[in-house]
Amino acid sequence: VQLQASGGGLVQTGGSLRLACAASGRAADSYAISWFRQAPGTEREFVAGISWGGGRTALADSVKGRFTISRDKAENMVYLQMNSLKPGDTAVYSCAAGRHSGSPYIEEYEYWGRGTLVTVSS
């Protein structure tokens, strides 16, 4: 499974961005997909996850009410809509594929894509 994240950029506080994760390869659509982020000097943290069917989602407390995750199975795409962005959301965002929907544990993910940088200016 190959994953490619895109959509990052520079945005002002309160702005919005939509990240996209393109999944390809054998049985890519059978995996749960999650977004993680890592800011400089910090550990990678779980942001949001969605089941392979798209029926179950999970969000970190820090982004609830601001971020939503969705999946287009026909296109093998997963989106992270980020609204009301804050400087604390600045990080490299990566998508990962695993068998356990919404798991916050990095070790449970089998495939990782290269990240996309999100910078929120104050």
mmCIF file of N, CA and C in Angstrom:
data_model
loop_
_atom_site.group_PDB
_atom_site.id
_atom_site.type_symbol
_atom_site.label_atom_id
_atom_site.label_comp_id
_atom_site.label_asym_id
_atom_site.label_seq_id
_atom_site.Cartn_x
_atom_site.Cartn_y
_atom_site.Cartn_z
ATOM 1 N N VAL A 1 0.851 -1.189 0.000
ATOM 2 C CA VAL A 1 0.000 0.000 0.000
ATOM 3 C C VAL A 1 0.887 1.239 0.000
ATOM 4 N N GLN A 2 0.559 2.143 -0.901
ATOM 5 C CA GLN A 2 1.289 3.414 -0.946
ATOM 6 C C GLN A 2 0.335 4.547 -0.553
ATOM 7 N N LEU A 3 0.856 5.471 0.219
ATOM 8 C CA LEU A 3 0.058 6.596 0.690
ATOM 9 C C LEU A 3 0.760 7.891 0.313
ATOM 10 N N GLN A 4 -0.008 8.845 -0.142
ATOM 11 C CA GLN A 4 0.540 10.144 -0.509
ATOM 12 C C GLN A 4 -0.336 11.232 0.078
ATOM 13 N N ALA A 5 0.231 12.018 0.976
ATOM 14 C CA ALA A 5 -0.497 13.133 1.590
ATOM 15 C C ALA A 5 -0.223 14.412 0.833
ATOM 16 N N SER A 6 -1.227 15.260 0.756
ATOM 17 C CA SER A 6 -1.080 16.554 0.089
ATOM 18 C C SER A 6 -2.044 17.552 0.702
ATOM 19 N N GLY A 7 -1.863 18.811 0.324
ATOM 20 C CA GLY A 7 -2.793 19.841 0.758
ATOM 21 C C GLY A 7 -2.286 20.778 1.835
ATOM 22 N N GLY A 8 -1.095 20.534 2.330
ATOM 23 C CA GLY A 8 -0.551 21.412 3.360
ATOM 24 C C GLY A 8 -0.222 22.780 2.807
ATOM 25 N N GLY A 9 0.074 23.692 3.717
ATOM 26 C CA GLY A 9 0.432 25.037 3.301
ATOM 27 C C GLY A 9 0.446 25.987 4.475
ATOM 28 N N LEU A 10 0.532 27.251 4.162
ATOM 29 C CA LEU A 10 0.563 28.308 5.176
ATOM 30 C C LEU A 10 -0.818 28.958 5.248
ATOM 31 N N VAL A 11 -1.330 29.077 6.470
ATOM 32 C CA VAL A 11 -2.648 29.658 6.663
ATOM 33 C C VAL A 11 -2.633 30.492 7.933
ATOM 34 N N GLN A 12 -3.474 31.495 7.993
ATOM 35 C CA GLN A 12 -3.554 32.329 9.190
ATOM 36 C C GLN A 12 -4.447 31.677 10.242
ATOM 37 N N THR A 13 -4.262 32.094 11.470
ATOM 38 C CA THR A 13 -5.124 31.611 12.557
ATOM 39 C C THR A 13 -6.585 31.822 12.196
ATOM 40 N N GLY A 14 -7.365 30.767 12.420
ATOM 41 C CA GLY A 14 -8.780 30.824 12.090
ATOM 42 C C GLY A 14 -9.104 30.338 10.697
ATOM 43 N N GLY A 15 -8.093 30.106 9.900
ATOM 44 C CA GLY A 15 -8.303 29.662 8.534
ATOM 45 C C GLY A 15 -8.571 28.173 8.429
ATOM 46 N N SER A 16 -8.697 27.713 7.196
ATOM 47 C CA SER A 16 -9.020 26.307 6.929
ATOM 48 C C SER A 16 -8.091 25.731 5.872
ATOM 49 N N LEU A 17 -7.892 24.438 5.957
ATOM 50 C CA LEU A 17 -7.170 23.673 4.951
ATOM 51 C C LEU A 17 -7.832 22.307 4.848
ATOM 52 N N ARG A 18 -7.721 21.709 3.680
ATOM 53 C CA ARG A 18 -8.156 20.328 3.528
ATOM 54 C C ARG A 18 -6.985 19.491 3.040
ATOM 55 N N LEU A 19 -6.630 18.525 3.850
ATOM 56 C CA LEU A 19 -5.570 17.598 3.477
ATOM 57 C C LEU A 19 -6.180 16.381 2.774
ATOM 58 N N ALA A 20 -5.432 15.824 1.864
ATOM 59 C CA ALA A 20 -5.873 14.633 1.149
ATOM 60 C C ALA A 20 -4.827 13.542 1.267
ATOM 61 N N CYS A 21 -5.290 12.313 1.400
ATOM 62 C CA CYS A 21 -4.407 11.147 1.441
ATOM 63 C C CYS A 21 -4.860 10.204 0.340
ATOM 64 N N ALA A 22 -3.999 9.994 -0.636
ATOM 65 C CA ALA A 22 -4.304 9.082 -1.730
ATOM 66 C C ALA A 22 -3.707 7.727 -1.413
ATOM 67 N N ALA A 23 -4.539 6.699 -1.429
ATOM 68 C CA ALA A 23 -4.088 5.343 -1.142
ATOM 69 C C ALA A 23 -4.096 4.524 -2.419
ATOM 70 N N SER A 24 -3.056 3.770 -2.637
ATOM 71 C CA SER A 24 -3.001 2.924 -3.825
ATOM 72 C C SER A 24 -2.316 1.617 -3.474
ATOM 73 N N GLY A 25 -2.486 0.669 -4.359
ATOM 74 C CA GLY A 25 -1.866 -0.620 -4.129
ATOM 75 C C GLY A 25 -2.887 -1.683 -3.768
ATOM 76 N N ARG A 26 -2.361 -2.888 -3.617
ATOM 77 C CA ARG A 26 -3.233 -4.042 -3.383
ATOM 78 C C ARG A 26 -3.999 -3.900 -2.069
ATOM 79 N N ALA A 27 -5.301 -4.025 -2.159
ATOM 80 C CA ALA A 27 -6.189 -4.006 -0.992
ATOM 81 C C ALA A 27 -6.103 -2.715 -0.190
ATOM 82 N N ALA A 28 -5.708 -1.638 -0.856
ATOM 83 C CA ALA A 28 -5.595 -0.359 -0.148
ATOM 84 C C ALA A 28 -6.912 0.048 0.482
ATOM 85 N N ASP A 29 -8.016 -0.295 -0.161
ATOM 86 C CA ASP A 29 -9.315 0.143 0.346
ATOM 87 C C ASP A 29 -9.813 -0.721 1.492
ATOM 88 N N SER A 30 -9.038 -1.700 1.918
ATOM 89 C CA SER A 30 -9.454 -2.537 3.033
ATOM 90 C C SER A 30 -8.822 -2.117 4.354
ATOM 91 N N TYR A 31 -8.037 -1.065 4.322
ATOM 92 C CA TYR A 31 -7.348 -0.591 5.513
ATOM 93 C C TYR A 31 -8.049 0.616 6.115
ATOM 94 N N ALA A 32 -7.994 0.702 7.433
ATOM 95 C CA ALA A 32 -8.363 1.944 8.109
ATOM 96 C C ALA A 32 -7.250 2.955 7.861
ATOM 97 N N ILE A 33 -7.620 4.205 7.781
ATOM 98 C CA ILE A 33 -6.647 5.267 7.537
ATOM 99 C C ILE A 33 -6.727 6.291 8.661
ATOM 100 N N SER A 34 -5.590 6.707 9.131
ATOM 101 C CA SER A 34 -5.534 7.739 10.163
ATOM 102 C C SER A 34 -4.561 8.830 9.766
ATOM 103 N N TRP A 35 -4.777 9.970 10.372
ATOM 104 C CA TRP A 35 -3.849 11.095 10.246
ATOM 105 C C TRP A 35 -3.113 11.266 11.575
ATOM 106 N N PHE A 36 -1.813 11.469 11.462
ATOM 107 C CA PHE A 36 -0.970 11.801 12.601
ATOM 108 C C PHE A 36 -0.269 13.119 12.278
ATOM 109 N N ARG A 37 0.216 13.760 13.317
ATOM 110 C CA ARG A 37 0.991 14.968 13.084
ATOM 111 C C ARG A 37 2.179 15.015 14.040
ATOM 112 N N GLN A 38 3.198 15.713 13.604
ATOM 113 C CA GLN A 38 4.389 15.854 14.431
ATOM 114 C C GLN A 38 4.930 17.259 14.281
ATOM 115 N N ALA A 39 4.950 17.969 15.398
ATOM 116 C CA ALA A 39 5.528 19.301 15.439
ATOM 117 C C ALA A 39 6.999 19.193 15.835
ATOM 118 N N PRO A 40 7.806 20.181 15.493
ATOM 119 C CA PRO A 40 9.239 20.120 15.842
ATOM 120 C C PRO A 40 9.443 19.908 17.338
ATOM 121 N N GLY A 41 10.282 18.954 17.666
ATOM 122 C CA GLY A 41 10.612 18.706 19.065
ATOM 123 C C GLY A 41 9.564 17.933 19.837
ATOM 124 N N THR A 42 8.548 17.429 19.151
ATOM 125 C CA THR A 42 7.501 16.667 19.836
ATOM 126 C C THR A 42 7.362 15.290 19.216
ATOM 127 N N GLU A 43 6.634 14.431 19.895
ATOM 128 C CA GLU A 43 6.386 13.100 19.359
ATOM 129 C C GLU A 43 5.192 13.146 18.407
ATOM 130 N N ARG A 44 5.163 12.182 17.531
ATOM 131 C CA ARG A 44 4.041 12.068 16.610
ATOM 132 C C ARG A 44 2.773 11.768 17.394
ATOM 133 N N GLU A 45 1.692 12.426 17.038
ATOM 134 C CA GLU A 45 0.442 12.216 17.752
ATOM 135 C C GLU A 45 -0.708 11.956 16.791
ATOM 136 N N PHE A 46 -1.645 11.152 17.278
ATOM 137 C CA PHE A 46 -2.846 10.818 16.527
ATOM 138 C C PHE A 46 -3.739 12.051 16.412
ATOM 139 N N VAL A 47 -4.309 12.238 15.213
ATOM 140 C CA VAL A 47 -5.209 13.353 14.975
ATOM 141 C C VAL A 47 -6.622 12.857 14.687
ATOM 142 N N ALA A 48 -6.748 11.954 13.718
ATOM 143 C CA ALA A 48 -8.067 11.481 13.307
ATOM 144 C C ALA A 48 -7.926 10.163 12.573
ATOM 145 N N GLY A 49 -8.979 9.349 12.642
ATOM 146 C CA GLY A 49 -8.941 8.077 11.951
ATOM 147 C C GLY A 49 -10.311 7.724 11.403
ATOM 148 N N ILE A 50 -10.318 6.887 10.379
ATOM 149 C CA ILE A 50 -11.568 6.463 9.756
ATOM 150 C C ILE A 50 -11.446 5.001 9.362
ATOM 151 N N SER A 51 -12.531 4.260 9.525
ATOM 152 C CA SER A 51 -12.536 2.836 9.196
ATOM 153 C C SER A 51 -12.482 2.636 7.690
ATOM 154 N N TRP A 52 -12.216 1.408 7.272
ATOM 155 C CA TRP A 52 -12.095 1.139 5.843
ATOM 156 C C TRP A 52 -13.400 1.429 5.121
ATOM 157 N N GLY A 53 -14.520 1.222 5.796
ATOM 158 C CA GLY A 53 -15.814 1.483 5.172
ATOM 159 C C GLY A 53 -16.264 2.919 5.297
ATOM 160 N N GLY A 54 -15.595 3.671 6.163
ATOM 161 C CA GLY A 54 -15.959 5.066 6.354
ATOM 162 C C GLY A 54 -17.035 5.288 7.399
ATOM 163 N N GLY A 55 -17.527 4.207 8.004
ATOM 164 C CA GLY A 55 -18.630 4.358 8.931
ATOM 165 C C GLY A 55 -18.228 4.739 10.342
ATOM 166 N N ARG A 56 -16.983 4.535 10.675
ATOM 167 C CA ARG A 56 -16.500 4.870 12.023
ATOM 168 C C ARG A 56 -15.356 5.864 11.920
ATOM 169 N N THR A 57 -15.463 6.898 12.732
ATOM 170 C CA THR A 57 -14.408 7.899 12.773
ATOM 171 C C THR A 57 -13.994 8.150 14.214
ATOM 172 N N ALA A 58 -12.807 8.670 14.364
ATOM 173 C CA ALA A 58 -12.303 9.036 15.682
ATOM 174 C C ALA A 58 -11.472 10.298 15.539
ATOM 175 N N LEU A 59 -11.568 11.157 16.538
ATOM 176 C CA LEU A 59 -10.829 12.407 16.520
ATOM 177 C C LEU A 59 -10.141 12.607 17.864
ATOM 178 N N ALA A 60 -8.958 13.155 17.826
ATOM 179 C CA ALA A 60 -8.284 13.529 19.067
ATOM 180 C C ALA A 60 -9.060 14.659 19.737
ATOM 181 N N ASP A 61 -9.026 14.694 21.056
ATOM 182 C CA ASP A 61 -9.767 15.732 21.776
ATOM 183 C C ASP A 61 -9.361 17.137 21.341
ATOM 184 N N SER A 62 -8.102 17.293 21.009
ATOM 185 C CA SER A 62 -7.587 18.617 20.666
ATOM 186 C C SER A 62 -8.145 19.173 19.361
ATOM 187 N N VAL A 63 -8.753 18.316 18.550
ATOM 188 C CA VAL A 63 -9.266 18.785 17.249
ATOM 189 C C VAL A 63 -10.768 18.596 17.100
ATOM 190 N N LYS A 64 -11.406 18.015 18.102
ATOM 191 C CA LYS A 64 -12.855 17.813 18.027
ATOM 192 C C LYS A 64 -13.573 19.149 17.880
ATOM 193 N N GLY A 65 -14.552 19.165 16.980
ATOM 194 C CA GLY A 65 -15.286 20.391 16.730
ATOM 195 C C GLY A 65 -14.641 21.280 15.684
ATOM 196 N N ARG A 66 -13.406 20.952 15.306
ATOM 197 C CA ARG A 66 -12.706 21.772 14.309
ATOM 198 C C ARG A 66 -12.312 20.961 13.071
ATOM 199 N N PHE A 67 -11.932 19.716 13.273
ATOM 200 C CA PHE A 67 -11.487 18.858 12.171
ATOM 201 C C PHE A 67 -12.537 17.783 11.905
ATOM 202 N N THR A 68 -12.654 17.393 10.654
ATOM 203 C CA THR A 68 -13.465 16.240 10.292
ATOM 204 C C THR A 68 -12.676 15.373 9.314
ATOM 205 N N ILE A 69 -12.916 14.077 9.375
ATOM 206 C CA ILE A 69 -12.256 13.130 8.479
ATOM 207 C C ILE A 69 -13.323 12.435 7.658
ATOM 208 N N SER A 70 -13.026 12.229 6.392
ATOM 209 C CA SER A 70 -13.982 11.568 5.508
ATOM 210 C C SER A 70 -13.235 10.700 4.507
ATOM 211 N N ARG A 71 -13.999 9.833 3.870
ATOM 212 C CA ARG A 71 -13.367 8.886 2.956
ATOM 213 C C ARG A 71 -14.192 8.750 1.688
ATOM 214 N N ASP A 72 -13.520 8.749 0.565
ATOM 215 C CA ASP A 72 -14.136 8.478 -0.734
ATOM 216 C C ASP A 72 -13.588 7.142 -1.199
ATOM 217 N N LYS A 73 -14.355 6.079 -0.979
ATOM 218 C CA LYS A 73 -13.850 4.743 -1.300
ATOM 219 C C LYS A 73 -13.669 4.558 -2.793
ATOM 220 N N ALA A 74 -14.536 5.170 -3.565
ATOM 221 C CA ALA A 74 -14.445 5.004 -5.013
ATOM 222 C C ALA A 74 -13.115 5.537 -5.548
ATOM 223 N N GLU A 75 -12.630 6.592 -4.916
ATOM 224 C CA GLU A 75 -11.383 7.212 -5.367
ATOM 225 C C GLU A 75 -10.194 6.824 -4.494
ATOM 226 N N ASN A 76 -10.434 6.028 -3.467
ATOM 227 C CA ASN A 76 -9.370 5.653 -2.515
ATOM 228 C C ASN A 76 -8.694 6.887 -1.922
ATOM 229 N N MET A 77 -9.525 7.830 -1.506
ATOM 230 C CA MET A 77 -9.017 9.058 -0.916
ATOM 231 C C MET A 77 -9.579 9.228 0.488
ATOM 232 N N VAL A 78 -8.768 9.776 1.375
ATOM 233 C CA VAL A 78 -9.204 10.158 2.714
ATOM 234 C C VAL A 78 -8.870 11.631 2.888
ATOM 235 N N TYR A 79 -9.831 12.373 3.410
ATOM 236 C CA TYR A 79 -9.662 13.814 3.557
ATOM 237 C C TYR A 79 -9.698 14.215 5.029
ATOM 238 N N LEU A 80 -8.927 15.220 5.344
ATOM 239 C CA LEU A 80 -8.961 15.815 6.679
ATOM 240 C C LEU A 80 -9.283 17.294 6.494
ATOM 241 N N GLN A 81 -10.506 17.653 6.821
ATOM 242 C CA GLN A 81 -10.919 19.054 6.749
ATOM 243 C C GLN A 81 -10.572 19.714 8.077
ATOM 244 N N MET A 82 -9.767 20.752 7.998
ATOM 245 C CA MET A 82 -9.289 21.416 9.210
ATOM 246 C C MET A 82 -9.800 22.855 9.208
ATOM 247 N N ASN A 83 -10.632 23.171 10.164
ATOM 248 C CA ASN A 83 -11.189 24.519 10.304
ATOM 249 C C ASN A 83 -10.722 25.150 11.608
ATOM 250 N N SER A 84 -10.878 26.446 11.706
ATOM 251 C CA SER A 84 -10.503 27.190 12.923
ATOM 252 C C SER A 84 -9.097 26.836 13.370
ATOM 253 N N LEU A 85 -8.185 26.859 12.436
ATOM 254 C CA LEU A 85 -6.820 26.450 12.726
ATOM 255 C C LEU A 85 -6.147 27.395 13.709
ATOM 256 N N LYS A 86 -5.279 26.803 14.524
ATOM 257 C CA LYS A 86 -4.540 27.535 15.548
ATOM 258 C C LYS A 86 -3.046 27.327 15.323
ATOM 259 N N PRO A 87 -2.210 28.219 15.844
ATOM 260 C CA PRO A 87 -0.762 28.011 15.722
ATOM 261 C C PRO A 87 -0.315 26.663 16.274
ATOM 262 N N GLY A 88 -0.992 26.152 17.278
ATOM 263 C CA GLY A 88 -0.656 24.852 17.844
ATOM 264 C C GLY A 88 -0.923 23.686 16.908
ATOM 265 N N ASP A 89 -1.621 23.933 15.811
ATOM 266 C CA ASP A 89 -1.851 22.888 14.818
ATOM 267 C C ASP A 89 -0.691 22.777 13.826
ATOM 268 N N THR A 90 0.267 23.662 13.922
ATOM 269 C CA THR A 90 1.423 23.629 13.024
ATOM 270 C C THR A 90 2.199 22.337 13.218
ATOM 271 N N ALA A 91 2.370 21.595 12.133
ATOM 272 C CA ALA A 91 3.042 20.299 12.207
ATOM 273 C C ALA A 91 3.144 19.713 10.807
ATOM 274 N N VAL A 92 3.900 18.633 10.715
ATOM 275 C CA VAL A 92 3.882 17.800 9.513
ATOM 276 C C VAL A 92 2.806 16.751 9.722
ATOM 277 N N TYR A 93 1.875 16.698 8.795
ATOM 278 C CA TYR A 93 0.756 15.765 8.877
ATOM 279 C C TYR A 93 1.013 14.593 7.927
ATOM 280 N N SER A 94 0.848 13.384 8.468
ATOM 281 C CA SER A 94 1.071 12.176 7.686
ATOM 282 C C SER A 94 -0.144 11.274 7.797
ATOM 283 N N CYS A 95 -0.394 10.510 6.740
ATOM 284 C CA CYS A 95 -1.458 9.519 6.818
ATOM 285 C C CYS A 95 -0.843 8.129 6.913
ATOM 286 N N ALA A 96 -1.575 7.245 7.564
ATOM 287 C CA ALA A 96 -1.086 5.897 7.819
ATOM 288 C C ALA A 96 -2.229 4.910 7.653
ATOM 289 N N ALA A 97 -1.888 3.691 7.255
ATOM 290 C CA ALA A 97 -2.879 2.640 7.042
ATOM 291 C C ALA A 97 -2.650 1.501 8.017
ATOM 292 N N GLY A 98 -3.739 1.041 8.610
ATOM 293 C CA GLY A 98 -3.641 -0.058 9.557
ATOM 294 C C GLY A 98 -4.937 -0.833 9.612
ATOM 295 N N ARG A 99 -4.938 -1.843 10.472
ATOM 296 C CA ARG A 99 -6.117 -2.712 10.569
ATOM 297 C C ARG A 99 -7.081 -2.277 11.651
ATOM 298 N N HIS A 100 -6.648 -1.416 12.555
ATOM 299 C CA HIS A 100 -7.471 -1.040 13.699
ATOM 300 C C HIS A 100 -7.941 0.407 13.545
ATOM 301 N N SER A 101 -9.195 0.567 13.239
ATOM 302 C CA SER A 101 -9.759 1.886 12.980
ATOM 303 C C SER A 101 -9.612 2.808 14.179
ATOM 304 N N GLY A 102 -9.029 3.970 13.932
ATOM 305 C CA GLY A 102 -8.966 4.989 14.969
ATOM 306 C C GLY A 102 -7.957 4.741 16.067
ATOM 307 N N SER A 103 -7.075 3.787 15.869
ATOM 308 C CA SER A 103 -6.086 3.521 16.911
ATOM 309 C C SER A 103 -5.095 4.678 17.017
ATOM 310 N N PRO A 104 -4.798 5.117 18.243
ATOM 311 C CA PRO A 104 -3.817 6.193 18.419
ATOM 312 C C PRO A 104 -2.380 5.682 18.497
ATOM 313 N N TYR A 105 -2.198 4.373 18.401
ATOM 314 C CA TYR A 105 -0.889 3.769 18.593
ATOM 315 C C TYR A 105 -0.135 3.600 17.277
ATOM 316 N N ILE A 106 0.981 4.269 17.186
ATOM 317 C CA ILE A 106 1.769 4.290 15.957
ATOM 318 C C ILE A 106 2.152 2.881 15.509
ATOM 319 N N GLU A 107 2.474 2.035 16.460
ATOM 320 C CA GLU A 107 2.961 0.695 16.121
ATOM 321 C C GLU A 107 1.904 -0.181 15.467
ATOM 322 N N GLU A 108 0.649 0.251 15.505
ATOM 323 C CA GLU A 108 -0.404 -0.563 14.899
ATOM 324 C C GLU A 108 -0.625 -0.234 13.428
ATOM 325 N N TYR A 109 0.152 0.669 12.892
ATOM 326 C CA TYR A 109 0.002 1.048 11.493
ATOM 327 C C TYR A 109 1.101 0.413 10.660
ATOM 328 N N GLU A 110 0.704 -0.129 9.531
ATOM 329 C CA GLU A 110 1.629 -0.873 8.691
ATOM 330 C C GLU A 110 2.273 -0.021 7.606
ATOM 331 N N TYR A 111 1.563 0.968 7.145
ATOM 332 C CA TYR A 111 2.059 1.766 6.031
ATOM 333 C C TYR A 111 1.934 3.250 6.366
ATOM 334 N N TRP A 112 2.930 3.987 5.951
ATOM 335 C CA TRP A 112 2.977 5.430 6.195
ATOM 336 C C TRP A 112 3.308 6.157 4.905
ATOM 337 N N GLY A 113 2.689 7.305 4.760
ATOM 338 C CA GLY A 113 3.028 8.164 3.634
ATOM 339 C C GLY A 113 3.931 9.298 4.079
ATOM 340 N N ARG A 114 4.536 9.947 3.131
ATOM 341 C CA ARG A 114 5.321 11.140 3.444
ATOM 342 C C ARG A 114 4.376 12.252 3.854
ATOM 343 N N GLY A 115 4.824 13.060 4.771
ATOM 344 C CA GLY A 115 3.947 14.070 5.327
ATOM 345 C C GLY A 115 3.826 15.324 4.488
ATOM 346 N N THR A 116 2.876 16.140 4.891
ATOM 347 C CA THR A 116 2.676 17.453 4.283
ATOM 348 C C THR A 116 2.674 18.489 5.400
ATOM 349 N N LEU A 117 3.376 19.580 5.183
ATOM 350 C CA LEU A 117 3.566 20.570 6.239
ATOM 351 C C LEU A 117 2.401 21.552 6.287
ATOM 352 N N VAL A 118 1.878 21.717 7.494
ATOM 353 C CA VAL A 118 0.845 22.724 7.758
ATOM 354 C C VAL A 118 1.436 23.754 8.708
ATOM 355 N N THR A 119 1.400 24.998 8.305
ATOM 356 C CA THR A 119 1.906 26.087 9.138
ATOM 357 C C THR A 119 0.790 27.091 9.365
ATOM 358 N N VAL A 120 0.496 27.341 10.634
ATOM 359 C CA VAL A 120 -0.552 28.287 10.992
ATOM 360 C C VAL A 120 0.107 29.499 11.635
ATOM 361 N N SER A 121 -0.040 30.636 11.010
ATOM 362 C CA SER A 121 0.587 31.853 11.525
ATOM 363 C C SER A 121 -0.368 32.577 12.470
ATOM 364 N N SER A 122 0.237 33.242 13.462
ATOM 365 C CA SER A 122 -0.584 33.945 14.458
ATOM 366 C C SER A 122 -0.839 35.392 14.042
#
